[in-house]
JSON list of C-alpha atoms in Angstrom, two decimals:
[
{"chain": "A", "resi": 547, "resn": "MET", "atom": "CA", "xyz": [6.83, 14.49, -4.28]},
{"chain": "A", "resi": 548, "resn": "SER", "atom": "CA", "xyz": [8.28, 12.41, -7.08]},
{"chain": "A", "resi": 549, "resn": "ASN", "atom": "CA", "xyz": [5.76, 11.25, -9.68]},
{"chain": "A", "resi": 550, "resn": "VAL", "atom": "CA", "xyz": [7.51, 7.88, -9.75]},
{"chain": "A", "resi": 551, "resn": "LEU", "atom": "CA", "xyz": [7.06, 7.47, -6.01]},
{"chain": "A", "resi": 552, "resn": "ILE", "atom": "CA", "xyz": [3.39, 8.35, -6.35]},
{"chain": "A", "resi": 553, "resn": "THR", "atom": "CA", "xyz": [2.81, 5.72, -9.04]},
{"chain": "A", "resi": 554, "resn": "ILE", "atom": "CA", "xyz": [4.62, 2.82, -7.32]},
{"chain": "A", "resi": 555, "resn": "SER", "atom": "CA", "xyz": [3.61, 3.34, -3.68]},
{"chain": "A", "resi": 556, "resn": "LYS", "atom": "CA", "xyz": [0.68, 2.67, -1.42]},
{"chain": "A", "resi": 557, "resn": "ASN", "atom": "CA", "xyz": [-0.03, 4.10, 2.03]},
{"chain": "A", "resi": 558, "resn": "TRP", "atom": "CA", "xyz": [-2.02, 2.07, 4.57]},
{"chain": "A", "resi": 559, "resn": "VAL", "atom": "CA", "xyz": [-3.82, 4.48, 6.90]},
{"chain": "A", "resi": 560, "resn": "CYS", "atom": "CA", "xyz": [-6.00, 4.18, 10.00]},
{"chain": "A", "resi": 561, "resn": "SER", "atom": "CA", "xyz": [-9.63, 3.77, 9.04]},
{"chain": "A", "resi": 562, "resn": "ASP", "atom": "CA", "xyz": [-12.82, 2.09, 10.17]},
{"chain": "A", "resi": 563, "resn": "LYS", "atom": "CA", "xyz": [-13.15, 0.65, 6.65]},
{"chain": "A", "resi": 564, "resn": "PRO", "atom": "CA", "xyz": [-12.13, -2.94, 5.81]},
{"chain": "A", "resi": 565, "resn": "LEU", "atom": "CA", "xyz": [-8.49, -3.65, 4.95]},
{"chain": "A", "resi": 566, "resn": "ASP", "atom": "CA", "xyz": [-7.39, -2.37, 1.53]},
{"chain": "A", "resi": 567, "resn": "THR", "atom": "CA", "xyz": [-10.52, -0.27, 0.99]},
{"chain": "A", "resi": 568, "resn": "PRO", "atom": "CA", "xyz": [-9.52, 2.90, -0.91]},
{"chain": "A", "resi": 569, "resn": "VAL", "atom": "CA", "xyz": [-9.41, 6.00, 1.32]},
{"chain": "A", "resi": 570, "resn": "LEU", "atom": "CA", "xyz": [-9.86, 9.51, -0.02]},
{"chain": "A", "resi": 571, "resn": "CYS", "atom": "CA", "xyz": [-6.55, 11.29, -0.60]},
{"chain": "A", "resi": 572, "resn": "PRO", "atom": "CA", "xyz": [-5.50, 14.58, -2.17]},
{"chain": "A", "resi": 573, "resn": "SER", "atom": "CA", "xyz": [-4.85, 14.65, -5.88]},
{"chain": "A", "resi": 574, "resn": "GLY", "atom": "CA", "xyz": [-1.18, 14.03, -6.67]},
{"chain": "A", "resi": 575, "resn": "ASP", "atom": "CA", "xyz": [-0.59, 12.05, -3.47]},
{"chain": "A", "resi": 576, "resn": "ILE", "atom": "CA", "xyz": [0.31, 8.41, -2.85]},
{"chain": "A", "resi": 577, "resn": "GLU", "atom": "CA", "xyz": [-2.67, 6.05, -3.02]},
{"chain": "A", "resi": 578, "resn": "ARG", "atom": "CA", "xyz": [-4.20, 5.51, 0.42]},
{"chain": "A", "resi": 579, "resn": "VAL", "atom": "CA", "xyz": [-5.99, 2.39, 1.56]},
{"chain": "A", "resi": 580, "resn": "SER", "atom": "CA", "xyz": [-7.40, 1.31, 4.88]},
{"chain": "A", "resi": 581, "resn": "ALA", "atom": "CA", "xyz": [-5.08, -0.52, 7.25]},
{"chain": "A", "resi": 582, "resn": "GLY", "atom": "CA", "xyz": [-8.17, -2.20, 8.64]},
{"chain": "A", "resi": 583, "resn": "HIS", "atom": "CA", "xyz": [-7.78, -0.63, 12.08]},
{"chain": "A", "resi": 584, "resn": "THR", "atom": "CA", "xyz": [-8.64, 2.71, 13.65]},
{"chain": "A", "resi": 585, "resn": "VAL", "atom": "CA", "xyz": [-5.74, 2.84, 16.13]},
{"chain": "A", "resi": 586, "resn": "HIS", "atom": "CA", "xyz": [-2.43, 4.05, 14.69]},
{"chain": "A", "resi": 587, "resn": "GLU", "atom": "CA", "xyz": [-0.32, 1.79, 16.89]},
{"chain": "A", "resi": 588, "resn": "MET", "atom": "CA", "xyz": [-2.19, -1.26, 15.58]},
{"chain": "A", "resi": 589, "resn": "SER", "atom": "CA", "xyz": [-2.31, -0.30, 11.91]},
{"chain": "A", "resi": 590, "resn": "SER", "atom": "CA", "xyz": [1.09, -1.79, 10.96]},
{"chain": "A", "resi": 591, "resn": "SER", "atom": "CA", "xyz": [0.32, -5.23, 12.33]},
{"chain": "A", "resi": 592, "resn": "SER", "atom": "CA", "xyz": [-3.19, -5.07, 10.94]},
{"chain": "A", "resi": 593, "resn": "CYS", "atom": "CA", "xyz": [-2.05, -4.53, 7.34]},
{"chain": "A", "resi": 594, "resn": "ILE", "atom": "CA", "xyz": [1.20, -6.52, 7.35]},
{"chain": "A", "resi": 595, "resn": "ASP", "atom": "CA", "xyz": [-0.05, -9.37, 5.12]},
{"chain": "A", "resi": 596, "resn": "SER", "atom": "CA", "xyz": [-1.49, -6.93, 2.61]},
{"chain": "A", "resi": 597, "resn": "LEU", "atom": "CA", "xyz": [1.70, -4.87, 2.64]},
{"chain": "A", "resi": 598, "resn": "PHE", "atom": "CA", "xyz": [3.91, -7.87, 1.90]},
{"chain": "A", "resi": 599, "resn": "ARG", "atom": "CA", "xyz": [1.56, -9.05, -0.88]},
{"chain": "A", "resi": 600, "resn": "PHE", "atom": "CA", "xyz": [1.88, -5.55, -2.36]},
{"chain": "A", "resi": 601, "resn": "ILE", "atom": "CA", "xyz": [5.69, -5.68, -2.16]},
{"chain": "A", "resi": 602, "resn": "GLU", "atom": "CA", "xyz": [5.79, -9.17, -3.70]},
{"chain": "A", "resi": 603, "resn": "ASP", "atom": "CA", "xyz": [3.49, -8.09, -6.53]},
{"chain": "A", "resi": 604, "resn": "ARG", "atom": "CA", "xyz": [5.62, -5.01, -7.23]},
{"chain": "A", "resi": 605, "resn": "TYR", "atom": "CA", "xyz": [8.79, -7.08, -7.21]},
{"chain": "A", "resi": 606, "resn": "LYS", "atom": "CA", "xyz": [7.34, -9.66, -9.61]},
{"chain": "A", "resi": 607, "resn": "SER", "atom": "CA", "xyz": [6.11, -6.89, -11.89]},
{"chain": "A", "resi": 608, "resn": "ILE", "atom": "CA", "xyz": [9.53, -5.26, -12.02]},
{"chain": "A", "resi": 609, "resn": "HIS", "atom": "CA", "xyz": [11.31, -8.60, -12.35]},
{"chain": "A", "resi": 610, "resn": "ASP", "atom": "CA", "xyz": [9.03, -9.75, -15.18]},
{"chain": "A", "resi": 611, "resn": "THR", "atom": "CA", "xyz": [9.48, -6.43, -17.01]},
{"chain": "A", "resi": 612, "resn": "ALA", "atom": "CA", "xyz": [13.27, -6.70, -16.70]},
{"chain": "A", "resi": 613, "resn": "LYS", "atom": "CA", "xyz": [13.21, -10.24, -18.16]},
{"chain": "A", "resi": 614, "resn": "ALA", "atom": "CA", "xyz": [11.26, -9.11, -21.25]}
]
């Protein structure tokens, strides 16, 4: 897996932990956080607000860096 992809990505996974709680993942893998739901089919809708905040933050970070 690309090191760049690993550093800029986040993976929301099924978990009984609260939304955005870090979840154990193998070394050298994309960061994993709880989707806030234990059922796979519900995980996307459960984390959607967090996911879009993440995308907006990444965009602003890249945009601000490009302006500098």
